[in-house]
mmCIF file with all atom_site columns, C-alpha atoms and ligand atoms in Angstrom:
data_model
loop_
_atom_site.group_PDB
_atom_site.id
_atom_site.type_symbol
_atom_site.label_atom_id
_atom_site.label_alt_id
_atom_site.label_comp_id
_atom_site.label_asym_id
_atom_site.label_entity_id
_atom_site.label_seq_id
_atom_site.pdbx_PDB_ins_code
_atom_site.Cartn_x
_atom_site.Cartn_y
_atom_site.Cartn_z
_atom_site.occupancy
_atom_site.B_iso_or_equiv
_atom_site.pdbx_formal_charge
_atom_site.auth_seq_id
_atom_site.auth_comp_id
_atom_site.auth_asym_id
_atom_site.auth_atom_id
_atom_site.pdbx_PDB_model_num
ATOM   1   C CA  . UNK A 1 1   ? 114.764 39.894 112.243 1.00 45.00 ? 98  UNK A CA  1
ATOM   2   C CA  . UNK A 1 2   ? 116.563 43.270 112.400 1.00 49.00 ? 99  UNK A CA  1
ATOM   3   C CA  . UNK A 1 3   ? 113.732 44.627 114.669 1.00 58.00 ? 100 UNK A CA  1
ATOM   4   C CA  . UNK A 1 4   ? 113.608 41.569 116.947 1.00 54.00 ? 101 UNK A CA  1
ATOM   5   C CA  . UNK A 1 5   ? 117.117 42.073 118.340 1.00 60.00 ? 102 UNK A CA  1
ATOM   6   C CA  . UNK A 1 6   ? 116.509 45.513 119.975 1.00 58.00 ? 103 UNK A CA  1
ATOM   7   C CA  . UNK A 1 7   ? 113.221 44.199 121.357 1.00 50.00 ? 104 UNK A CA  1
ATOM   8   C CA  . UNK A 1 8   ? 114.991 41.252 123.019 1.00 43.00 ? 105 UNK A CA  1
ATOM   9   C CA  . UNK A 1 9   ? 117.615 43.584 124.379 1.00 45.00 ? 106 UNK A CA  1
ATOM   10  C CA  . UNK A 1 10  ? 114.984 45.823 126.013 1.00 51.00 ? 107 UNK A CA  1
ATOM   11  C CA  . UNK A 1 11  ? 113.159 42.747 127.378 1.00 44.00 ? 108 UNK A CA  1
ATOM   12  C CA  . UNK A 1 12  ? 116.311 41.333 128.922 1.00 39.00 ? 109 UNK A CA  1
ATOM   13  C CA  . UNK A 1 13  ? 117.220 44.686 130.500 1.00 42.00 ? 110 UNK A CA  1
ATOM   14  C CA  . UNK A 1 14  ? 113.690 44.981 131.943 1.00 50.00 ? 111 UNK A CA  1
ATOM   15  C CA  . UNK A 1 15  ? 113.837 41.473 133.381 1.00 44.00 ? 112 UNK A CA  1
ATOM   16  C CA  . UNK A 1 16  ? 117.297 42.133 134.848 1.00 48.00 ? 113 UNK A CA  1
ATOM   17  C CA  . UNK A 1 17  ? 116.165 45.382 136.474 1.00 49.00 ? 114 UNK A CA  1
ATOM   18  C CA  . UNK A 1 18  ? 113.129 43.623 137.922 1.00 47.00 ? 115 UNK A CA  1
ATOM   19  C CA  . UNK A 1 19  ? 115.309 40.855 139.379 1.00 50.00 ? 116 UNK A CA  1
ATOM   20  C CA  . UNK A 1 20  ? 117.535 43.416 141.069 1.00 54.00 ? 117 UNK A CA  1
ATOM   21  C CA  . UNK A 1 21  ? 114.591 45.211 142.644 1.00 58.00 ? 118 UNK A CA  1
ATOM   22  C CA  . UNK A 1 22  ? 113.048 42.058 144.173 1.00 77.00 ? 119 UNK A CA  1
ATOM   23  C CA  . UNK A 1 23  ? 114.011 42.084 147.855 1.00 81.00 ? 120 UNK A CA  1
ATOM   24  C CA  . UNK A 1 24  ? 114.509 38.661 149.444 1.00 93.00 ? 121 UNK A CA  1
ATOM   25  C CA  . UNK A 1 25  ? 112.187 38.098 152.369 1.00 95.00 ? 122 UNK A CA  1
ATOM   26  C CA  . UNK A 1 26  ? 113.249 36.802 155.779 1.00 97.00 ? 123 UNK A CA  1
ATOM   27  C CA  . UNK A 1 27  ? 110.698 34.337 157.149 1.00 97.00 ? 124 UNK A CA  1
ATOM   28  C CA  . UNK A 1 28  ? 110.593 32.552 160.487 1.00 98.00 ? 125 UNK A CA  1
ATOM   29  C CA  . UNK A 1 29  ? 109.238 29.024 159.825 1.00 98.00 ? 126 UNK A CA  1
ATOM   30  C CA  . UNK A 1 30  ? 111.886 26.306 159.720 1.00 98.00 ? 127 UNK A CA  1
ATOM   31  C CA  . UNK A 1 31  ? 114.873 25.076 161.696 1.00 98.00 ? 128 UNK A CA  1
ATOM   32  C CA  . UNK A 1 32  ? 117.442 27.430 163.184 1.00 98.00 ? 129 UNK A CA  1
ATOM   33  C CA  . UNK A 1 33  ? 120.743 27.084 165.099 1.00 98.00 ? 130 UNK A CA  1
ATOM   34  C CA  . UNK A 1 34  ? 122.332 29.798 167.236 1.00 98.00 ? 131 UNK A CA  1
ATOM   35  C CA  . UNK A 1 35  ? 125.880 30.739 168.242 1.00 98.00 ? 132 UNK A CA  1
ATOM   36  C CA  . UNK A 1 36  ? 125.650 28.516 171.372 1.00 98.00 ? 133 UNK A CA  1
ATOM   37  C CA  . UNK A 1 37  ? 124.614 25.489 169.321 1.00 98.00 ? 134 UNK A CA  1
ATOM   38  C CA  . UNK A 1 38  ? 120.976 25.633 170.467 1.00 98.00 ? 135 UNK A CA  1
ATOM   39  C CA  . UNK A 1 39  ? 118.345 24.442 167.940 1.00 98.00 ? 136 UNK A CA  1
ATOM   40  C CA  . UNK A 1 40  ? 114.951 25.988 167.396 1.00 98.00 ? 137 UNK A CA  1
ATOM   41  C CA  . UNK A 1 41  ? 112.076 24.944 165.162 1.00 98.00 ? 138 UNK A CA  1
ATOM   42  C CA  . UNK A 1 42  ? 109.294 27.343 164.288 1.00 98.00 ? 139 UNK A CA  1
ATOM   43  C CA  . UNK A 1 43  ? 106.439 25.291 162.945 1.00 96.00 ? 140 UNK A CA  1
ATOM   44  C CA  . UNK A 1 44  ? 103.600 27.655 162.105 1.00 90.00 ? 141 UNK A CA  1
ATOM   45  C CA  . UNK A 1 45  ? 102.979 31.389 161.805 1.00 96.00 ? 142 UNK A CA  1
ATOM   46  C CA  . UNK A 1 46  ? 99.265  32.198 161.521 1.00 97.00 ? 143 UNK A CA  1
ATOM   47  C CA  . UNK A 1 47  ? 97.604  35.132 159.765 1.00 95.00 ? 144 UNK A CA  1
ATOM   48  C CA  . UNK A 1 48  ? 97.907  37.292 162.845 1.00 96.00 ? 145 UNK A CA  1
ATOM   49  C CA  . UNK A 1 49  ? 101.634 36.617 163.160 1.00 97.00 ? 146 UNK A CA  1
ATOM   50  C CA  . UNK A 1 50  ? 101.238 34.291 166.133 1.00 98.00 ? 147 UNK A CA  1
ATOM   51  C CA  . UNK A 1 51  ? 103.678 31.379 165.989 1.00 98.00 ? 148 UNK A CA  1
ATOM   52  C CA  . UNK A 1 52  ? 104.640 28.244 167.929 1.00 98.00 ? 149 UNK A CA  1
ATOM   53  C CA  . UNK A 1 53  ? 107.621 25.931 167.948 1.00 98.00 ? 150 UNK A CA  1
ATOM   54  C CA  . UNK A 1 54  ? 110.147 24.093 170.035 1.00 98.00 ? 151 UNK A CA  1
ATOM   55  C CA  . UNK A 1 55  ? 113.568 24.899 171.445 1.00 99.00 ? 152 UNK A CA  1
ATOM   56  C CA  . UNK A 1 56  ? 116.462 22.601 172.328 1.00 98.00 ? 153 UNK A CA  1
ATOM   57  C CA  . UNK A 1 57  ? 119.022 24.608 174.269 1.00 99.00 ? 154 UNK A CA  1
ATOM   58  C CA  . UNK A 1 58  ? 122.668 23.545 174.164 1.00 98.00 ? 155 UNK A CA  1
ATOM   59  C CA  . UNK A 1 59  ? 123.342 25.066 177.598 1.00 98.00 ? 156 UNK A CA  1
ATOM   60  C CA  . UNK A 1 60  ? 121.577 25.492 180.929 1.00 98.00 ? 157 UNK A CA  1
ATOM   61  C CA  . UNK A 1 61  ? 122.043 27.500 184.094 1.00 98.00 ? 158 UNK A CA  1
ATOM   62  C CA  . UNK A 1 62  ? 120.799 24.485 186.078 1.00 98.00 ? 159 UNK A CA  1
ATOM   63  C CA  . UNK A 1 63  ? 122.116 21.007 186.774 1.00 98.00 ? 160 UNK A CA  1
ATOM   64  C CA  . UNK A 1 64  ? 118.981 19.480 185.230 1.00 98.00 ? 161 UNK A CA  1
ATOM   65  C CA  . UNK A 1 65  ? 118.930 17.290 182.148 1.00 98.00 ? 162 UNK A CA  1
ATOM   66  C CA  . UNK A 1 66  ? 118.079 19.398 179.084 1.00 98.00 ? 163 UNK A CA  1
ATOM   67  C CA  . UNK A 1 67  ? 114.736 18.658 177.413 1.00 98.00 ? 164 UNK A CA  1
ATOM   68  C CA  . UNK A 1 68  ? 112.962 19.970 174.343 1.00 98.00 ? 165 UNK A CA  1
ATOM   69  C CA  . UNK A 1 69  ? 110.817 22.963 175.370 1.00 98.00 ? 166 UNK A CA  1
ATOM   70  C CA  . UNK A 1 70  ? 107.875 24.760 173.793 1.00 98.00 ? 167 UNK A CA  1
ATOM   71  C CA  . UNK A 1 71  ? 107.975 28.317 172.503 1.00 98.00 ? 168 UNK A CA  1
ATOM   72  C CA  . UNK A 1 72  ? 105.219 30.799 171.611 1.00 98.00 ? 169 UNK A CA  1
ATOM   73  C CA  . UNK A 1 73  ? 105.779 34.039 169.768 1.00 98.00 ? 170 UNK A CA  1
ATOM   74  C CA  . UNK A 1 74  ? 104.504 36.947 167.757 1.00 98.00 ? 171 UNK A CA  1
ATOM   75  C CA  . UNK A 1 75  ? 105.690 38.375 164.465 1.00 98.00 ? 172 UNK A CA  1
ATOM   76  C CA  . UNK A 1 76  ? 105.166 42.060 163.662 1.00 97.00 ? 173 UNK A CA  1
ATOM   77  C CA  . UNK A 1 77  ? 102.981 42.193 160.541 1.00 96.00 ? 174 UNK A CA  1
ATOM   78  C CA  . UNK A 1 78  ? 102.991 45.922 159.643 1.00 94.00 ? 175 UNK A CA  1
ATOM   79  C CA  . UNK A 1 79  ? 103.484 46.520 155.889 1.00 93.00 ? 176 UNK A CA  1
ATOM   80  C CA  . UNK A 1 80  ? 106.795 48.395 156.195 1.00 92.00 ? 177 UNK A CA  1
ATOM   81  C CA  . UNK A 1 81  ? 108.313 45.423 158.041 1.00 88.00 ? 178 UNK A CA  1
ATOM   82  C CA  . UNK A 1 82  ? 107.309 42.735 155.548 1.00 88.00 ? 179 UNK A CA  1
ATOM   83  C CA  . UNK A 1 83  ? 110.785 41.784 154.273 1.00 97.00 ? 180 UNK A CA  1
ATOM   84  C CA  . UNK A 1 84  ? 112.733 42.024 157.594 1.00 98.00 ? 181 UNK A CA  1
ATOM   85  C CA  . UNK A 1 85  ? 110.181 41.792 160.416 1.00 98.00 ? 182 UNK A CA  1
ATOM   86  C CA  . UNK A 1 86  ? 110.675 42.163 164.163 1.00 98.00 ? 183 UNK A CA  1
ATOM   87  C CA  . UNK A 1 87  ? 109.402 39.423 166.454 1.00 98.00 ? 184 UNK A CA  1
ATOM   88  C CA  . UNK A 1 88  ? 109.366 38.158 170.050 1.00 98.00 ? 185 UNK A CA  1
ATOM   89  C CA  . UNK A 1 89  ? 108.941 34.746 171.635 1.00 98.00 ? 186 UNK A CA  1
ATOM   90  C CA  . UNK A 1 90  ? 108.883 33.063 175.017 1.00 99.00 ? 187 UNK A CA  1
ATOM   91  C CA  . UNK A 1 91  ? 110.440 29.713 175.860 1.00 99.00 ? 188 UNK A CA  1
ATOM   92  C CA  . UNK A 1 92  ? 108.806 27.985 178.810 1.00 98.00 ? 189 UNK A CA  1
ATOM   93  C CA  . UNK A 1 93  ? 111.528 25.552 179.855 1.00 98.00 ? 190 UNK A CA  1
ATOM   94  C CA  . UNK A 1 94  ? 110.252 22.018 180.397 1.00 98.00 ? 191 UNK A CA  1
ATOM   95  C CA  . UNK A 1 95  ? 113.178 20.995 182.603 1.00 98.00 ? 192 UNK A CA  1
ATOM   96  C CA  . UNK A 1 96  ? 113.609 24.048 184.836 1.00 98.00 ? 193 UNK A CA  1
ATOM   97  C CA  . UNK A 1 97  ? 111.455 26.635 186.580 1.00 98.00 ? 194 UNK A CA  1
ATOM   98  C CA  . UNK A 1 98  ? 112.769 29.440 184.368 1.00 98.00 ? 195 UNK A CA  1
ATOM   99  C CA  . UNK A 1 99  ? 111.399 31.416 181.475 1.00 98.00 ? 196 UNK A CA  1
ATOM   100 C CA  . UNK A 1 100 ? 113.286 33.131 178.623 1.00 99.00 ? 197 UNK A CA  1
ATOM   101 C CA  . UNK A 1 101 ? 111.916 35.905 176.455 1.00 99.00 ? 198 UNK A CA  1
ATOM   102 C CA  . UNK A 1 102 ? 113.623 36.701 173.159 1.00 99.00 ? 199 UNK A CA  1
ATOM   103 C CA  . UNK A 1 103 ? 113.142 39.784 170.992 1.00 98.00 ? 200 UNK A CA  1
ATOM   104 C CA  . UNK A 1 104 ? 114.743 40.303 167.612 1.00 98.00 ? 201 UNK A CA  1
ATOM   105 C CA  . UNK A 1 105 ? 114.615 40.990 163.926 1.00 98.00 ? 202 UNK A CA  1
ATOM   106 C CA  . UNK A 1 106 ? 114.757 38.664 160.932 1.00 98.00 ? 203 UNK A CA  1
ATOM   107 C CA  . UNK A 1 107 ? 117.365 40.043 158.469 1.00 98.00 ? 204 UNK A CA  1
ATOM   108 C CA  . UNK A 1 108 ? 118.650 39.081 155.040 1.00 98.00 ? 205 UNK A CA  1
ATOM   109 C CA  . UNK A 1 109 ? 122.413 39.693 155.199 1.00 97.00 ? 206 UNK A CA  1
ATOM   110 C CA  . UNK A 1 110 ? 124.738 40.959 152.472 1.00 96.00 ? 207 UNK A CA  1
ATOM   111 C CA  . UNK A 1 111 ? 125.151 37.382 151.106 1.00 96.00 ? 208 UNK A CA  1
ATOM   112 C CA  . UNK A 1 112 ? 121.377 36.818 150.905 1.00 97.00 ? 209 UNK A CA  1
ATOM   113 C CA  . UNK A 1 113 ? 121.362 34.590 154.013 1.00 97.00 ? 210 UNK A CA  1
ATOM   114 C CA  . UNK A 1 114 ? 118.597 34.877 156.592 1.00 98.00 ? 211 UNK A CA  1
ATOM   115 C CA  . UNK A 1 115 ? 119.764 35.694 160.111 1.00 98.00 ? 212 UNK A CA  1
ATOM   116 C CA  . UNK A 1 116 ? 117.889 36.289 163.356 1.00 98.00 ? 213 UNK A CA  1
ATOM   117 C CA  . UNK A 1 117 ? 119.539 38.898 165.602 1.00 99.00 ? 214 UNK A CA  1
ATOM   118 C CA  . UNK A 1 118 ? 118.074 38.549 169.102 1.00 99.00 ? 215 UNK A CA  1
ATOM   119 C CA  . UNK A 1 119 ? 118.386 39.691 172.693 1.00 99.00 ? 216 UNK A CA  1
ATOM   120 C CA  . UNK A 1 120 ? 117.077 37.622 175.586 1.00 99.00 ? 217 UNK A CA  1
ATOM   121 C CA  . UNK A 1 121 ? 116.204 37.812 179.254 1.00 99.00 ? 218 UNK A CA  1
ATOM   122 C CA  . UNK A 1 122 ? 116.364 34.576 181.245 1.00 99.00 ? 219 UNK A CA  1
ATOM   123 C CA  . UNK A 1 123 ? 114.368 34.732 184.454 1.00 98.00 ? 220 UNK A CA  1
ATOM   124 C CA  . UNK A 1 124 ? 115.237 32.113 187.059 1.00 98.00 ? 221 UNK A CA  1
ATOM   125 C CA  . UNK A 1 125 ? 113.070 31.306 190.042 1.00 98.00 ? 222 UNK A CA  1
ATOM   126 C CA  . UNK A 1 126 ? 114.380 32.503 193.405 1.00 98.00 ? 223 UNK A CA  1
ATOM   127 C CA  . UNK A 1 127 ? 113.069 31.509 196.838 1.00 97.00 ? 224 UNK A CA  1
ATOM   128 C CA  . UNK A 1 128 ? 112.446 35.004 198.151 1.00 98.00 ? 225 UNK A CA  1
ATOM   129 C CA  . UNK A 1 129 ? 112.331 38.644 197.170 1.00 98.00 ? 226 UNK A CA  1
ATOM   130 C CA  . UNK A 1 130 ? 115.733 39.370 198.683 1.00 98.00 ? 227 UNK A CA  1
ATOM   131 C CA  . UNK A 1 131 ? 117.218 37.263 195.879 1.00 98.00 ? 228 UNK A CA  1
ATOM   132 C CA  . UNK A 1 132 ? 115.337 39.052 193.116 1.00 98.00 ? 229 UNK A CA  1
ATOM   133 C CA  . UNK A 1 133 ? 118.402 41.106 192.193 1.00 98.00 ? 230 UNK A CA  1
ATOM   134 C CA  . UNK A 1 134 ? 120.240 38.039 190.884 1.00 98.00 ? 231 UNK A CA  1
ATOM   135 C CA  . UNK A 1 135 ? 117.328 36.325 189.145 1.00 98.00 ? 232 UNK A CA  1
ATOM   136 C CA  . UNK A 1 136 ? 117.627 37.741 185.611 1.00 98.00 ? 233 UNK A CA  1
ATOM   137 C CA  . UNK A 1 137 ? 120.361 37.109 183.044 1.00 98.00 ? 234 UNK A CA  1
ATOM   138 C CA  . UNK A 1 138 ? 120.629 39.026 179.749 1.00 98.00 ? 235 UNK A CA  1
ATOM   139 C CA  . UNK A 1 139 ? 122.356 38.187 176.505 1.00 99.00 ? 236 UNK A CA  1
ATOM   140 C CA  . UNK A 1 140 ? 122.263 38.034 172.725 1.00 99.00 ? 237 UNK A CA  1
ATOM   141 C CA  . UNK A 1 141 ? 121.975 35.177 170.268 1.00 99.00 ? 238 UNK A CA  1
ATOM   142 C CA  . UNK A 1 142 ? 122.384 35.037 166.500 1.00 98.00 ? 239 UNK A CA  1
ATOM   143 C CA  . UNK A 1 143 ? 120.434 32.345 164.658 1.00 98.00 ? 240 UNK A CA  1
ATOM   144 C CA  . UNK A 1 144 ? 121.088 31.053 161.155 1.00 98.00 ? 241 UNK A CA  1
ATOM   145 C CA  . UNK A 1 145 ? 118.937 28.666 159.179 1.00 98.00 ? 242 UNK A CA  1
ATOM   146 C CA  . UNK A 1 146 ? 120.046 25.014 159.335 1.00 95.00 ? 243 UNK A CA  1
ATOM   147 C CA  . UNK A 1 147 ? 121.788 24.151 156.061 1.00 78.00 ? 244 UNK A CA  1
ATOM   148 C CA  . UNK A 1 148 ? 119.379 21.395 154.970 1.00 65.00 ? 245 UNK A CA  1
ATOM   149 C CA  . UNK A 1 149 ? 116.591 24.043 154.987 1.00 49.00 ? 246 UNK A CA  1
ATOM   150 C CA  . UNK A 1 150 ? 118.009 26.314 152.273 1.00 53.00 ? 247 UNK A CA  1
HETATM 151 C C1  . BTN B 2 .   ? 117.580 27.109 182.278 1.00 97.67 ? 167 BTN B C1  1
HETATM 152 O O1  . BTN B 2 .   ? 118.793 27.034 182.343 1.00 97.67 ? 167 BTN B O1  1
HETATM 153 O O2  . BTN B 2 .   ? 116.857 27.302 183.302 1.00 97.67 ? 167 BTN B O2  1
HETATM 154 C C2  . BTN B 2 .   ? 116.856 26.987 180.983 1.00 97.67 ? 167 BTN B C2  1
HETATM 155 C C3  . BTN B 2 .   ? 117.733 27.041 179.770 1.00 97.67 ? 167 BTN B C3  1
HETATM 156 C C4  . BTN B 2 .   ? 118.178 28.452 179.431 1.00 97.67 ? 167 BTN B C4  1
HETATM 157 C C5  . BTN B 2 .   ? 119.005 28.483 178.178 1.00 97.67 ? 167 BTN B C5  1
HETATM 158 C C6  . BTN B 2 .   ? 119.451 29.896 177.794 1.00 97.67 ? 167 BTN B C6  1
HETATM 159 S S1  . BTN B 2 .   ? 118.135 30.872 177.163 1.00 97.67 ? 167 BTN B S1  1
HETATM 160 C C7  . BTN B 2 .   ? 119.259 32.076 176.575 1.00 97.67 ? 167 BTN B C7  1
HETATM 161 C C8  . BTN B 2 .   ? 120.459 31.327 176.036 1.00 97.67 ? 167 BTN B C8  1
HETATM 162 N N1  . BTN B 2 .   ? 120.292 30.967 174.672 1.00 97.67 ? 167 BTN B N1  1
HETATM 163 C C9  . BTN B 2 .   ? 120.256 29.663 174.482 1.00 97.67 ? 167 BTN B C9  1
HETATM 164 O O3  . BTN B 2 .   ? 120.133 29.133 173.356 1.00 97.67 ? 167 BTN B O3  1
HETATM 165 N N2  . BTN B 2 .   ? 120.315 29.013 175.629 1.00 97.67 ? 167 BTN B N2  1
HETATM 166 C C10 . BTN B 2 .   ? 120.537 29.955 176.721 1.00 97.67 ? 167 BTN B C10 1
#
C-alpha cells in the first residue's frame, strides 16, 4: 500500500503532462457564422483536402434576392499545418454574376475555440473593360462555429 501511492502520483503527473501537450485541432467541417451574420456549411473534406459546402450570405452588393450558393475549396495538408491549417475556397453566387474567393487559416484561440480568419475578394461583373477598375471589392471575415456544433 505504501508503494502504491507514489506510483499513482507519478501516473497522475504523467497523464496531466500528456493532457497539456495535446494540441486541439481546428477542423473545417460543420456550420460556421461570420461577423456579418453570413452562414456557411462545409460538408466534406476528402483525403486530398478538397472540400465542398454551401454559403448563405447575409448581405449582397446587388438588389437580387439572396439564395444559398455552392462553395468549393482546398485545405492545405502539409504535416506542419495539421492543427491550424490554411485553406481557400470560392463561392459561385447563385443569385448574382459575381464570384468571391476566400483565403484564410483555421485557428484555435486562447479559449480553445475554433476561429477562421479570412480575407476575400469579391469580383463583380462589369459590362466593359473601362469599368474593370471598380469591379473588385476586398475585405475580411471572421467565422466562428455555430454553438449547436460544439
Ligand atoms: C453579390 O453581392 O454579388 C454576392 C454576395 C456577396 C457577399 C459578400 S462575399 C464577402 C462578404 N462576406 C459575406 O459573408 N458576404 C459578403
